Short mmCIF file of C-alpha atoms and ligand atoms in Angstrom, two decimals:
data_model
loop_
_atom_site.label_atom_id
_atom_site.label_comp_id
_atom_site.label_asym_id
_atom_site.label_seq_id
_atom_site.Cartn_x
_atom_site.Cartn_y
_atom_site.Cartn_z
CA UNK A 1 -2.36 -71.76 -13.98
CA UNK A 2 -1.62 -70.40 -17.81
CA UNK A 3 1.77 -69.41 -15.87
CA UNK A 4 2.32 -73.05 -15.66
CA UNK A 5 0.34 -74.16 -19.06
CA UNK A 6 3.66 -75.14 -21.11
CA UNK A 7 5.17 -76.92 -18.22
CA UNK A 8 1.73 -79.12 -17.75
CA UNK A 9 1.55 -79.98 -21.19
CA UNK A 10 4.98 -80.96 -22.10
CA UNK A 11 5.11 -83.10 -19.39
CA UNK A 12 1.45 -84.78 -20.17
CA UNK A 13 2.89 -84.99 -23.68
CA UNK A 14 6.30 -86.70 -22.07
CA UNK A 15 4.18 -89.23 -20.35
CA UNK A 16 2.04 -90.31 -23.12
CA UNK A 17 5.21 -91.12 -24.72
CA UNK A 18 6.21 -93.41 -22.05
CA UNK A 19 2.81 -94.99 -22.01
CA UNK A 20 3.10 -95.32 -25.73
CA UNK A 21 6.68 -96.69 -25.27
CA UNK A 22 6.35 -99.28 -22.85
CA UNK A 23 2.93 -100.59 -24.91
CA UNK A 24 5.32 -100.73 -27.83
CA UNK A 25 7.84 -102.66 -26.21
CA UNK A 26 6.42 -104.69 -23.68
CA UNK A 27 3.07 -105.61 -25.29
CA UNK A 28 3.95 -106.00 -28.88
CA UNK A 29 7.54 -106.12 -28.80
CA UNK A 30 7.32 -108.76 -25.83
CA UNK A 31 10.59 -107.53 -24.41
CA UNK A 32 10.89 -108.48 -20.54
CA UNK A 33 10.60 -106.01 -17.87
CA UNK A 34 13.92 -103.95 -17.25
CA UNK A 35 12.50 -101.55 -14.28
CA UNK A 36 16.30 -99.65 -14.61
CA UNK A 37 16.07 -98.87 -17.92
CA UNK A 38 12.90 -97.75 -17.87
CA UNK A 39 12.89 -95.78 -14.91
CA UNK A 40 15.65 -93.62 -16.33
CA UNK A 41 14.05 -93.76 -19.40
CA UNK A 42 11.01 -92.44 -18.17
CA UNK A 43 12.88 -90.07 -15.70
CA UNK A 44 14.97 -88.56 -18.89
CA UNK A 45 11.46 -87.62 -21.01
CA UNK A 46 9.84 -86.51 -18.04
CA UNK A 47 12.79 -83.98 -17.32
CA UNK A 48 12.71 -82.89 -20.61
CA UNK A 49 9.52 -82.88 -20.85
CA UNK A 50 9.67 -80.21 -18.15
CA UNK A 51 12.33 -78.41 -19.21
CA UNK A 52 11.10 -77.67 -22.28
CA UNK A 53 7.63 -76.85 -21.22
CA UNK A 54 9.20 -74.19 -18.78
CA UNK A 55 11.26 -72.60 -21.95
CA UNK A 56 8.10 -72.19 -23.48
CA UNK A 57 5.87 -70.62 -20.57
CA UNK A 58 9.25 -68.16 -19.83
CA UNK A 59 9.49 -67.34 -23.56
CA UNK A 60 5.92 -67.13 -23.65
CA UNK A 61 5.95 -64.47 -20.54
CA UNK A 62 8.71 -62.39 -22.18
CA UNK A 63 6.59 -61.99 -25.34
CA UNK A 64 3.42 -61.16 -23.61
CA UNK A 65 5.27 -58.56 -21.09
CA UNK A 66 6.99 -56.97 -23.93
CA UNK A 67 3.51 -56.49 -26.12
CA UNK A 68 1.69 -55.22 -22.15
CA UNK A 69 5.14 -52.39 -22.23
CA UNK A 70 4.42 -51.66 -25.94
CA UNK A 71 0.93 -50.96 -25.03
CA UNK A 72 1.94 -48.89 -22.11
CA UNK A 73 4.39 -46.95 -23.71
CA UNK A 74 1.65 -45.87 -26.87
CA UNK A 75 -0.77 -44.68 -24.11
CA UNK A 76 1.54 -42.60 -22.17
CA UNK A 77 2.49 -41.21 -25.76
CA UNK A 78 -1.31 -41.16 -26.48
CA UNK A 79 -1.81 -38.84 -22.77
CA UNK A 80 1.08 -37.02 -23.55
CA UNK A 81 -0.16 -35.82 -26.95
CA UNK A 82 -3.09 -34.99 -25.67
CA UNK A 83 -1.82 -33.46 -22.90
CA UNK A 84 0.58 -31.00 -25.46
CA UNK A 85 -2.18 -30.28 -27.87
CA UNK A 86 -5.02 -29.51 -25.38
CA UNK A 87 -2.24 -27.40 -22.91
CA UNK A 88 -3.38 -23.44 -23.54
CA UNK A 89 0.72 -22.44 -23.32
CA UNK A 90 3.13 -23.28 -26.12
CA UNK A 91 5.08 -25.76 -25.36
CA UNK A 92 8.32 -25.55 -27.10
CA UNK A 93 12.03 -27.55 -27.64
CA UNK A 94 15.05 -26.15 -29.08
CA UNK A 95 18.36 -26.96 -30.50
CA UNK A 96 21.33 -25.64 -29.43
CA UNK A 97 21.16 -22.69 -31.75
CA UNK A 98 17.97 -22.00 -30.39
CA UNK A 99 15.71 -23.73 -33.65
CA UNK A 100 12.11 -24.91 -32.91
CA UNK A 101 12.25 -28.75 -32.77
CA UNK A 102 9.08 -29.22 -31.55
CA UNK A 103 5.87 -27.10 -31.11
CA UNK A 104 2.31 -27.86 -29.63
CA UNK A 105 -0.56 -26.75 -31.32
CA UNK A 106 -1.19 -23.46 -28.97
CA UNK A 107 1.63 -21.83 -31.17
CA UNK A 108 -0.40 -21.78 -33.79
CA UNK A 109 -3.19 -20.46 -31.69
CA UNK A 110 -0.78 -17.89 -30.17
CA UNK A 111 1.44 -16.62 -33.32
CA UNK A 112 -1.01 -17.80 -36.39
CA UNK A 113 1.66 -19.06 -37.77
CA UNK A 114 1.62 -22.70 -38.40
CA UNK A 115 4.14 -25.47 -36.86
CA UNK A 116 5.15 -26.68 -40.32
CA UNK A 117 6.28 -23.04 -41.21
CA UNK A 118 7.68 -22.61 -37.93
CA UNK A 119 10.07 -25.76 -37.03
CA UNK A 120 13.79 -25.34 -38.21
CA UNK A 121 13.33 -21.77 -38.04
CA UNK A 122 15.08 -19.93 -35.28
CA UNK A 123 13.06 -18.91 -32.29
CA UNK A 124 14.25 -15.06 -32.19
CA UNK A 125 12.92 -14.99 -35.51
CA UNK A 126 9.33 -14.60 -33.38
CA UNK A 127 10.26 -11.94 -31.20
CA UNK A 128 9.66 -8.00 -32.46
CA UNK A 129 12.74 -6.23 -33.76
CA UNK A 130 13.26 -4.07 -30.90
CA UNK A 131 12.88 -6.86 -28.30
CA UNK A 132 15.98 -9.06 -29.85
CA UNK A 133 18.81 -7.44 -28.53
CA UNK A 134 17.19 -7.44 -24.88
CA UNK A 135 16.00 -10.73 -24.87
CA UNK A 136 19.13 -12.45 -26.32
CA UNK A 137 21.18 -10.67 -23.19
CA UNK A 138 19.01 -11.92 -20.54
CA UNK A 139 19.79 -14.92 -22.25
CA UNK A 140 23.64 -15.17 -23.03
CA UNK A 141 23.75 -13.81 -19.29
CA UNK A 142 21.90 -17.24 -18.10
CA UNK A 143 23.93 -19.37 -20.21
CA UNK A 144 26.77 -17.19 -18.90
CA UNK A 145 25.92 -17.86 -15.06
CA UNK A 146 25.04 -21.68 -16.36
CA UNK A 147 21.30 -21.14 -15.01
CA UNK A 148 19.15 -23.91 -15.22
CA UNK A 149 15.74 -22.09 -16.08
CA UNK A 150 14.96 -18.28 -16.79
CA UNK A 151 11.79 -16.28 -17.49
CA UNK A 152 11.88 -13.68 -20.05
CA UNK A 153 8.59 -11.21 -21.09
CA UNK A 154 8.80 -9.87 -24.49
CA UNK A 155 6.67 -8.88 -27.98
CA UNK A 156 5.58 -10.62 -30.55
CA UNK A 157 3.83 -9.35 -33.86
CA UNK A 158 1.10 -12.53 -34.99
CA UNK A 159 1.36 -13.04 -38.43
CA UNK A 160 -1.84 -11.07 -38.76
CA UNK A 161 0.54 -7.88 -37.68
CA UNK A 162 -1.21 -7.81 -34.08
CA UNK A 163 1.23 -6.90 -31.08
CA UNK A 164 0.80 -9.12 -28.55
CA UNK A 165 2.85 -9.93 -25.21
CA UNK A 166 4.42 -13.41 -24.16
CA UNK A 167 6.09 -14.49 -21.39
CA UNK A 168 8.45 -17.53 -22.02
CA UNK A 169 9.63 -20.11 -19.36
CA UNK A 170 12.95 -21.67 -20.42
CA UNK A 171 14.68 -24.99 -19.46
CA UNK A 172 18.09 -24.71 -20.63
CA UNK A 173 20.15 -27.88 -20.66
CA UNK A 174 24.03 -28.35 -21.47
CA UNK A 175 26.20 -31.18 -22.36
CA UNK A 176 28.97 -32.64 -20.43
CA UNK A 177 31.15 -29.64 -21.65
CA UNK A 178 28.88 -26.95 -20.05
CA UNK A 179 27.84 -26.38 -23.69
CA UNK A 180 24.13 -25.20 -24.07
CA UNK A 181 22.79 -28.09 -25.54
CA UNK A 182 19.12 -26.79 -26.54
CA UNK A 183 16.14 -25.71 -24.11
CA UNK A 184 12.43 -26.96 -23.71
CA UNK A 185 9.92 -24.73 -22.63
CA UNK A 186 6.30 -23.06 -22.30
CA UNK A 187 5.10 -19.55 -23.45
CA UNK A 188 2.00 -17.81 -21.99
CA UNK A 189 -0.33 -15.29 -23.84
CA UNK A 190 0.07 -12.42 -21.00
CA UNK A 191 -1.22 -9.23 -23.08
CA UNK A 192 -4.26 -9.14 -21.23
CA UNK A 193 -2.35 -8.65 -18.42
CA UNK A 194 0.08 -6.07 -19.65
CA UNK A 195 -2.62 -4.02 -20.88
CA UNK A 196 -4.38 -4.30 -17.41
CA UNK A 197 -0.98 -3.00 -15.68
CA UNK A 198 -0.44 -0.27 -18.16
CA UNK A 199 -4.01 1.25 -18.06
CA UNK A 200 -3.71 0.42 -13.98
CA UNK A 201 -0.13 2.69 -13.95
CA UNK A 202 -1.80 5.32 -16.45
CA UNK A 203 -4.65 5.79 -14.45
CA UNK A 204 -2.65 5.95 -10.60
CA UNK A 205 -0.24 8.16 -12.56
CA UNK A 206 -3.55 10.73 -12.90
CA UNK A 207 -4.42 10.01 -9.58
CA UNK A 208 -0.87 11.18 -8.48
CA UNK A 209 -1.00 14.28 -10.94
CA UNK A 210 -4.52 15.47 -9.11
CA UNK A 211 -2.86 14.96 -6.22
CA UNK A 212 -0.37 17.56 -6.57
CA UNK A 213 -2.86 20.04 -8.52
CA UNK A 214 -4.69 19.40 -5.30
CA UNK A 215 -1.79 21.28 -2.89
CA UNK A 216 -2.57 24.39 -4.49
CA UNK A 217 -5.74 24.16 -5.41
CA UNK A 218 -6.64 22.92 -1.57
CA UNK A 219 -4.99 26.05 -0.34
CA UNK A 220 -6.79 28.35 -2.54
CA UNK A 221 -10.02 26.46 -1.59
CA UNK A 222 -9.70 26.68 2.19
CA UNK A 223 -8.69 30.49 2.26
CA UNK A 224 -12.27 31.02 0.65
CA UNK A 225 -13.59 28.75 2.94
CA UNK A 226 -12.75 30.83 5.76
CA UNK A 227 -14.14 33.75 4.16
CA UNK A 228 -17.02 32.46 3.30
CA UNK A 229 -17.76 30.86 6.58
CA UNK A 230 -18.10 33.69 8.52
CA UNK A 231 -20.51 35.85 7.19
CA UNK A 232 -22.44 32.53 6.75
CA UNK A 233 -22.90 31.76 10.14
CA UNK A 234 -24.18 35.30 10.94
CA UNK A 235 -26.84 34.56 7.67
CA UNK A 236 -27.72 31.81 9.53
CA UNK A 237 -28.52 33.36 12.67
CA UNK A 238 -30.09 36.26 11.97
CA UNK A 239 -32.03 33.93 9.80
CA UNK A 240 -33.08 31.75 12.60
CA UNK A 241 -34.63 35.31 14.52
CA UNK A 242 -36.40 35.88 11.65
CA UNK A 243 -38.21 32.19 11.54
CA UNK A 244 -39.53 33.09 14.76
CA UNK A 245 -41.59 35.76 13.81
CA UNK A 246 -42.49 34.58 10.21
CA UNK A 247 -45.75 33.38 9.06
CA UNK A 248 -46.30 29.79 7.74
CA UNK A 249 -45.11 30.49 3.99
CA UNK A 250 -42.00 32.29 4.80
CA UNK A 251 -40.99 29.69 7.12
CA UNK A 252 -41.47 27.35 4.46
CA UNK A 253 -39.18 28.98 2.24
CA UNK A 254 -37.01 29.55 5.49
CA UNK A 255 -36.57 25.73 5.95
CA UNK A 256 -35.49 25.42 1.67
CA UNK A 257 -32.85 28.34 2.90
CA UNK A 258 -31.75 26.44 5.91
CA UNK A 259 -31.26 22.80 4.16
CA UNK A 260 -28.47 24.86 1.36
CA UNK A 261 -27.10 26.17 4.30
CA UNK A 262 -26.46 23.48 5.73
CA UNK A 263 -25.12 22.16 1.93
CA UNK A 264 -22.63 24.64 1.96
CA UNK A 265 -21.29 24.10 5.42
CA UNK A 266 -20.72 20.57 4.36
CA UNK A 267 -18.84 21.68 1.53
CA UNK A 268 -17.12 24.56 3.26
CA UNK A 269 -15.81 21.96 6.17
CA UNK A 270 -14.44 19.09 3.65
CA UNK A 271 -13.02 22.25 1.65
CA UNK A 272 -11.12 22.86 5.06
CA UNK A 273 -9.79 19.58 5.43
CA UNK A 274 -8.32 20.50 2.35
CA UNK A 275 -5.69 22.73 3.28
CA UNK A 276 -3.16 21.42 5.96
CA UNK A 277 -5.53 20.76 9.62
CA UNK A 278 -4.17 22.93 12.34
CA UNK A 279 -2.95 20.18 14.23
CA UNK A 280 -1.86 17.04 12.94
CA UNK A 281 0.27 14.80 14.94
CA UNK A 282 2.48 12.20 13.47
CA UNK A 283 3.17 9.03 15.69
CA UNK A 284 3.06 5.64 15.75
CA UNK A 285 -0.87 4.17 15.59
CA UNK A 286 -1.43 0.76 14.94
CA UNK A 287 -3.92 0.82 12.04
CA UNK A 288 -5.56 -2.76 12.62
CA UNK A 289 -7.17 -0.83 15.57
CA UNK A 290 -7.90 2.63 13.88
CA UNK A 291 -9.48 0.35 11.09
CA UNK A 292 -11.69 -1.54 13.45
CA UNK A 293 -12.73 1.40 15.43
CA UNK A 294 -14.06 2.92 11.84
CA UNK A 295 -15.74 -0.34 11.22
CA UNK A 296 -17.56 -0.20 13.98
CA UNK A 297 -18.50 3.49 13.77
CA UNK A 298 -19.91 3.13 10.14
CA UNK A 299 -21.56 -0.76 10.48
CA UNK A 300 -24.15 0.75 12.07
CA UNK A 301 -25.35 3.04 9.56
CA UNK A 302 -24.48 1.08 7.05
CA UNK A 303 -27.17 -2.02 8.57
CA UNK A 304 -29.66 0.79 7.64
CA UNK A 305 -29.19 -0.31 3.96
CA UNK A 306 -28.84 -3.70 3.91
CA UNK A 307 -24.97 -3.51 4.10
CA UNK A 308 -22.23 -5.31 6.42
CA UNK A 309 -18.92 -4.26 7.21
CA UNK A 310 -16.53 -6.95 7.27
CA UNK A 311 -12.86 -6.73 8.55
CA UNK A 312 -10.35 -9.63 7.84
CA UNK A 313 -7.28 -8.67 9.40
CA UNK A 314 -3.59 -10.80 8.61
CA UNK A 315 -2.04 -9.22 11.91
CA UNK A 316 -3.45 -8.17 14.84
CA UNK A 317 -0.84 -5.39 14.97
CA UNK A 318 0.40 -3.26 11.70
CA UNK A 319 2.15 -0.14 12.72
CA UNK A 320 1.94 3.06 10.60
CA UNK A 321 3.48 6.49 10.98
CA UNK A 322 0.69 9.32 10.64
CA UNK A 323 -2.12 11.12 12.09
CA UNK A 324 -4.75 9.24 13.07
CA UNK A 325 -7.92 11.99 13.14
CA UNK A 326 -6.71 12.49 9.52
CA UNK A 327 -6.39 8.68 8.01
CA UNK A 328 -9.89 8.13 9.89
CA UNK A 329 -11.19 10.44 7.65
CA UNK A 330 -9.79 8.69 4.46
CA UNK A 331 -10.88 5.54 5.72
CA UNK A 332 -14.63 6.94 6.79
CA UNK A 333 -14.87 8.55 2.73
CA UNK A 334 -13.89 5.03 1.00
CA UNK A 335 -16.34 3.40 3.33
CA UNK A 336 -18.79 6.01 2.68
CA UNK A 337 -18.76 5.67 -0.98
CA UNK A 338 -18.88 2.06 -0.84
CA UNK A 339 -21.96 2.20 1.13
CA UNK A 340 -23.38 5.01 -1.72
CA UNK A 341 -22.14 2.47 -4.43
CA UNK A 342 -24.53 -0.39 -3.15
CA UNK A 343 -28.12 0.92 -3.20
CA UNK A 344 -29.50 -2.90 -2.95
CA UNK A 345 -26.80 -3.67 0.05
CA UNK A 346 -24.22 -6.64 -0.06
CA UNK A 347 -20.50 -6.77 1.73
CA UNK A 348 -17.93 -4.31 2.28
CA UNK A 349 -14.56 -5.83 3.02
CA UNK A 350 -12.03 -4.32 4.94
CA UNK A 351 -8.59 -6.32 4.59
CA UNK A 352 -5.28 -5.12 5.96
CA UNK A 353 -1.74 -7.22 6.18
CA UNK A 354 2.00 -6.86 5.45
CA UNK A 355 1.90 -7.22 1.56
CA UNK A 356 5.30 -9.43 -0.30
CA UNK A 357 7.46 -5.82 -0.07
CA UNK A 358 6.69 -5.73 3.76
CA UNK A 359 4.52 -2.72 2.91
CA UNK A 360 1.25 -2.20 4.98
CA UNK A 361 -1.67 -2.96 2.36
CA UNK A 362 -4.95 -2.14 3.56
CA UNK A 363 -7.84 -2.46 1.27
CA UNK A 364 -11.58 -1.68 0.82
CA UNK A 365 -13.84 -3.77 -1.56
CA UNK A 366 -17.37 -3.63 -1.86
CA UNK A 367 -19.83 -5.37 -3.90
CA UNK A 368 -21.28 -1.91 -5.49
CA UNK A 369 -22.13 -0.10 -9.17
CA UNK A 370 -18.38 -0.11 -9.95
CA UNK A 371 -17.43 2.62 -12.32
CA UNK A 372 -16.73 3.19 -15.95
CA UNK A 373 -13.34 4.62 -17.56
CA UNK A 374 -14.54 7.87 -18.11
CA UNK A 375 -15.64 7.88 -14.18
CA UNK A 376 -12.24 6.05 -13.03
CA UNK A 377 -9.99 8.63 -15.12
CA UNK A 378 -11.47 11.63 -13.55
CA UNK A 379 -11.35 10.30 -10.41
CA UNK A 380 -9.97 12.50 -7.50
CA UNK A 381 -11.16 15.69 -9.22
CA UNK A 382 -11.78 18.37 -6.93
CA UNK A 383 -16.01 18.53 -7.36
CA UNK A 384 -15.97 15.90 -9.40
CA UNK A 385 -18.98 13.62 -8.27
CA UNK A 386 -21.76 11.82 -10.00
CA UNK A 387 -24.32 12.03 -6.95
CA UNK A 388 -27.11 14.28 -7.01
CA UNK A 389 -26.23 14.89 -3.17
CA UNK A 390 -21.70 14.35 -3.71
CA UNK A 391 -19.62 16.93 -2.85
CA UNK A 392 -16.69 15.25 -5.22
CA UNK A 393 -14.41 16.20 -2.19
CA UNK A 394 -14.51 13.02 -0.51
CA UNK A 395 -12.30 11.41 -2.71
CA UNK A 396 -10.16 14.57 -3.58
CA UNK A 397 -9.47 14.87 0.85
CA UNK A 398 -8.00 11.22 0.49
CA UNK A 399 -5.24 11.75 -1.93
CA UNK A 400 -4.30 14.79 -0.49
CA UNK A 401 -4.28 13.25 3.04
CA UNK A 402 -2.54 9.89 1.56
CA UNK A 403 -0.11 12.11 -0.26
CA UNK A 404 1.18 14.11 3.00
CA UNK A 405 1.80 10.17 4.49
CA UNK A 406 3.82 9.30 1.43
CA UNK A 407 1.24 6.80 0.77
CA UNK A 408 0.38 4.89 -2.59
CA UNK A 409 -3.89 4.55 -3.00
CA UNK A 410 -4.44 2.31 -6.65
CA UNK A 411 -8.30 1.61 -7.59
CA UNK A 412 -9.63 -1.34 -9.78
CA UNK A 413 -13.07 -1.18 -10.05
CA UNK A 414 -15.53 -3.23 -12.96
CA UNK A 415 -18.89 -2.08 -14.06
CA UNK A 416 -21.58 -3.76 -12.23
CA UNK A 417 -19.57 -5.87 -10.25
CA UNK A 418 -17.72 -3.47 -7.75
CA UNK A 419 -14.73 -1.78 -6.79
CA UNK A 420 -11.56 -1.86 -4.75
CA UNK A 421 -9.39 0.63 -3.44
CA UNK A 422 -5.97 -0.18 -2.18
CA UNK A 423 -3.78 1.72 -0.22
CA UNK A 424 -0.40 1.08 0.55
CA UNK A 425 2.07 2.63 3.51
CA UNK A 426 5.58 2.14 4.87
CA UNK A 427 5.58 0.40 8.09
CA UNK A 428 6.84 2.54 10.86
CA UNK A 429 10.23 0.48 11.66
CA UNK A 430 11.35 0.88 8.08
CA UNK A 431 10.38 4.63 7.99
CA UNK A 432 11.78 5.01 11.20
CA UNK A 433 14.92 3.42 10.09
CA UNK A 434 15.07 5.55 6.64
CA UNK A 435 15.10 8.46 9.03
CA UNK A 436 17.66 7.29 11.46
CA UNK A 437 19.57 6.52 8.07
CA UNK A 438 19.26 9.95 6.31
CA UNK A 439 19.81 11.64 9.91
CA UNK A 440 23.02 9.35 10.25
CA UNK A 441 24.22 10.98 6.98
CA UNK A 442 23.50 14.11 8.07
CA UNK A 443 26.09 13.89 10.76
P1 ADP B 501 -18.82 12.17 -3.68
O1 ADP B 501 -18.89 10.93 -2.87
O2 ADP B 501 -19.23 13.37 -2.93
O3 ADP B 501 -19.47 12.06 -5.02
P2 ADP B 501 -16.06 11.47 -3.92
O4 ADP B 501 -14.85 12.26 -4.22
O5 ADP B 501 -16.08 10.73 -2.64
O6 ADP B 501 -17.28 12.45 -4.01
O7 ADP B 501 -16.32 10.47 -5.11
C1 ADP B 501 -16.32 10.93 -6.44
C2 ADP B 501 -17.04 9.99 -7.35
O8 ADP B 501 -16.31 8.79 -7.49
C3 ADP B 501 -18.39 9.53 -6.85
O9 ADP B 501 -19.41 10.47 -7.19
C4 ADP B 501 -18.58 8.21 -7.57
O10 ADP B 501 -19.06 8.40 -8.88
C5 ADP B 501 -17.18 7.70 -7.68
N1 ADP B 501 -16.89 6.66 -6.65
C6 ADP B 501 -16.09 6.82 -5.59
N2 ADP B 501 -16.01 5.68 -4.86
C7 ADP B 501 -16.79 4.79 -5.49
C8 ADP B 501 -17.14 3.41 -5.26
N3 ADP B 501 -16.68 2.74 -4.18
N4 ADP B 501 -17.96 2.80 -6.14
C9 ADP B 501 -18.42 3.47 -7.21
N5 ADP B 501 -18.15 4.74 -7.50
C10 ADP B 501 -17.34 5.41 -6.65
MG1 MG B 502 -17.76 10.55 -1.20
#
């Protein structure tokens, strides 16, 4: 109806007229009745009567869809200010010569500096000395290639003098010439992250040293082994003759004797595993299975504590070179000391799939104790164990055995809420091929 409001009253307005008109000149005036001439006349200020009133409701519509734009336009500015401010990355835009035009308020968060000291100034200005020369050839190289976006990590100092990492997203866009033309863009606050990778590579980097104090230190270890075993056993029987005959007190004491020898044949066998097994046999086993099949084998002790061993497997199949007897026995130890970790039970989970390299990532995670820095960084000691009961072999067996299958074990692990090993092999086509490959060049 208001559509139509101008059109209504102009011509209500137009008849009136007429009305008045026709009073005027037939009543007063006492003209006689022309119906012609006052048809049209009355036709005429009728039709612009209408006209006019349809001007105004059209003018009228213009005027209130421009101010219902205007309004539009300030809230999507409105959102998109608040979007900027309230966003946790910097986001940035750039002129040509690579100036800050525009800066959110999370640079200020980020860098401490402020936007007013920072716009106009040129955004390599930001980056740490060192950093420049790298970061301005990734760059000329995507201008170069005319790439349209390109992600570059580098350093920053904060105007406190703090080192921090960023990693910046960049838009680039170029005129009609090809010319770079400026760049918009976000950076994110990744030190966190950096400083998680570096202590992660620091601390698999001791793992790997360990590893290879192990070969010697494994050989030493299982020649004494040997030795030691044998007279051992013949302590142990001529003990057992003795118990027969004893009286109740020495067989008491015999029992104490028995229980350490029984100690030291635990430690004496995982010692053994140490050096190389007599026979290990490398072939093709499909490790989905081998996994399960340890799975199985341990859920039922672990059930005794309160503790479930879950499997989640991405492929049924995931084929591995190496020798089964001996990666059960890595497998059994990480599962064992997840079970040790979790005195008031919970999960253990047991994942295995192709990883984004097409490696073979299988992993163990339970919900246990976790472990400390000073634990995680001598981790994979020989005797190094922080159980009344540990051998601190367990772990040192699993490198050794990982390292003879050219496998990669990492650990993350966080105080109180658990711990993770990964461990990471070549699937057996590629390794196969590598060695059809090097055998190839051989010939
Ligand atoms: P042991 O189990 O005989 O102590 P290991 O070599 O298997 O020897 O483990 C060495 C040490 O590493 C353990 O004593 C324990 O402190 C720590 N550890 C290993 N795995 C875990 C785990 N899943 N959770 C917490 N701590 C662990
Ligand atoms: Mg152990």
């Amino acid at each position: 109806m208001a559509k139509y409001k101008g059109r209504i009253l102009f011509v209500l307005a137009g008849a009136l007229l007429i009305i008045i008109w026709d009073f005027i000149y037939y009543f007063v005036l006492q003209y006689s009745f022309n119906l012609q001439v006052d048809l049209l006349f009355g036709t005429l200020i009728l039709f612009i009567g209408y006209y006019t009133g349809k001007n105004y409701d059209e003018s009228n519509e213009t005027v209130s869809a421009i101010s219902k734009s205007e309004e539009k336009i300030k809230r999507l500015n409105e959102e998109l200010h608040l979007v900027l401010q309230n966003i946790t990355e910097v986001v940035f835009h750039t002129n040509s010569k690579g100036e800050f035009q525009f800066l959110n308020h999370s640079w200020e968060e980020l860098t401490g500096y402020s936007i007013k000291e920072s716009i106009h100034k040129n955004a390599l200005h930001f980056i740490s000395l060192h950093e420049r020369h790298e970061f301005l050839r990734v760059l000329r190289r995507s201008i170069s290639e005319q790439k349209e976006k390109t992600k570059i990590d580098f350093s920053f100092q904060t105007r406190s003098g703090q080192f921090r990492w960023g990693e910046v997203n960049i838009k680039l866009n170029y005129d009609e010439n090809g010319e770079l033309a400026g760049t918009v863009g976000t950076i994110s606050d990744i030190t966190e992250r950096i400083h998680n990778e570096e202590e992660l590579l620091e601390m698999n980097e001791t793992l790997a040293i360990e590893s290879q104090k192990l070969s010697v230190a494994g050989q030493l270890a299982a020649g004494i082994a040997h030795e030691v075993r044998n007279p051992l056993t013949s302590i142990n029987g001529f003990l057992q003759l003795l118990r027969d005959d004893a009286d109740e007190k020495t067989r008491e004491y015999l029992e104490i004797v028995f229980s350490e020898i029984k100690r030291i044949e635990l430690v004496l066998s995982e010692l053994l595993i140490l050096a190389k097994p007599q026979s290990v046999t490398y072939k093709r086993i499909n490790i989905v299975e081998t996994l399960d099949h340890v799975a199985k084998l341990l859920n039922t002790n672990a059930i005794l504590y309160n503790i479930e061993i879950q499997t989640a497997f991405k492929q049924r199949d995931l084929y591995i070179r190496g020798d089964e007897n001996q990666l059960k026995q890595v497998f059994i130890n990480l599962v064992k000391n997840a079970i040790e970790a979790m005195p008031h039970g919970g999960n253990i989970m047991i994942e295995a799939g192709l990883n984004e390299y097409n490696k073979v990532e299988l992993s163990f995670k339970d919900e246990g104790i976790g472990m400390k820095k000073q634990i995680l960084d001598k981790l994979g000691e020989p005797f190094f164990t922080t159980k009344t009961k540990g051998t601190g072999l367990g772990l040192t067996i699993c490198l050794r055995i990982l390292r003879d299958h050219s496998a990669d074990i990492s650990v993350q692990s966080e105080q109180g809420e658990g711990t993770t090993f990964s461990i990471k092999f070549e699937a057996a086509h590629q390794q196969e091929r590598k060695k059809r490959e090097q055998t190839q060049k051989v010939w």
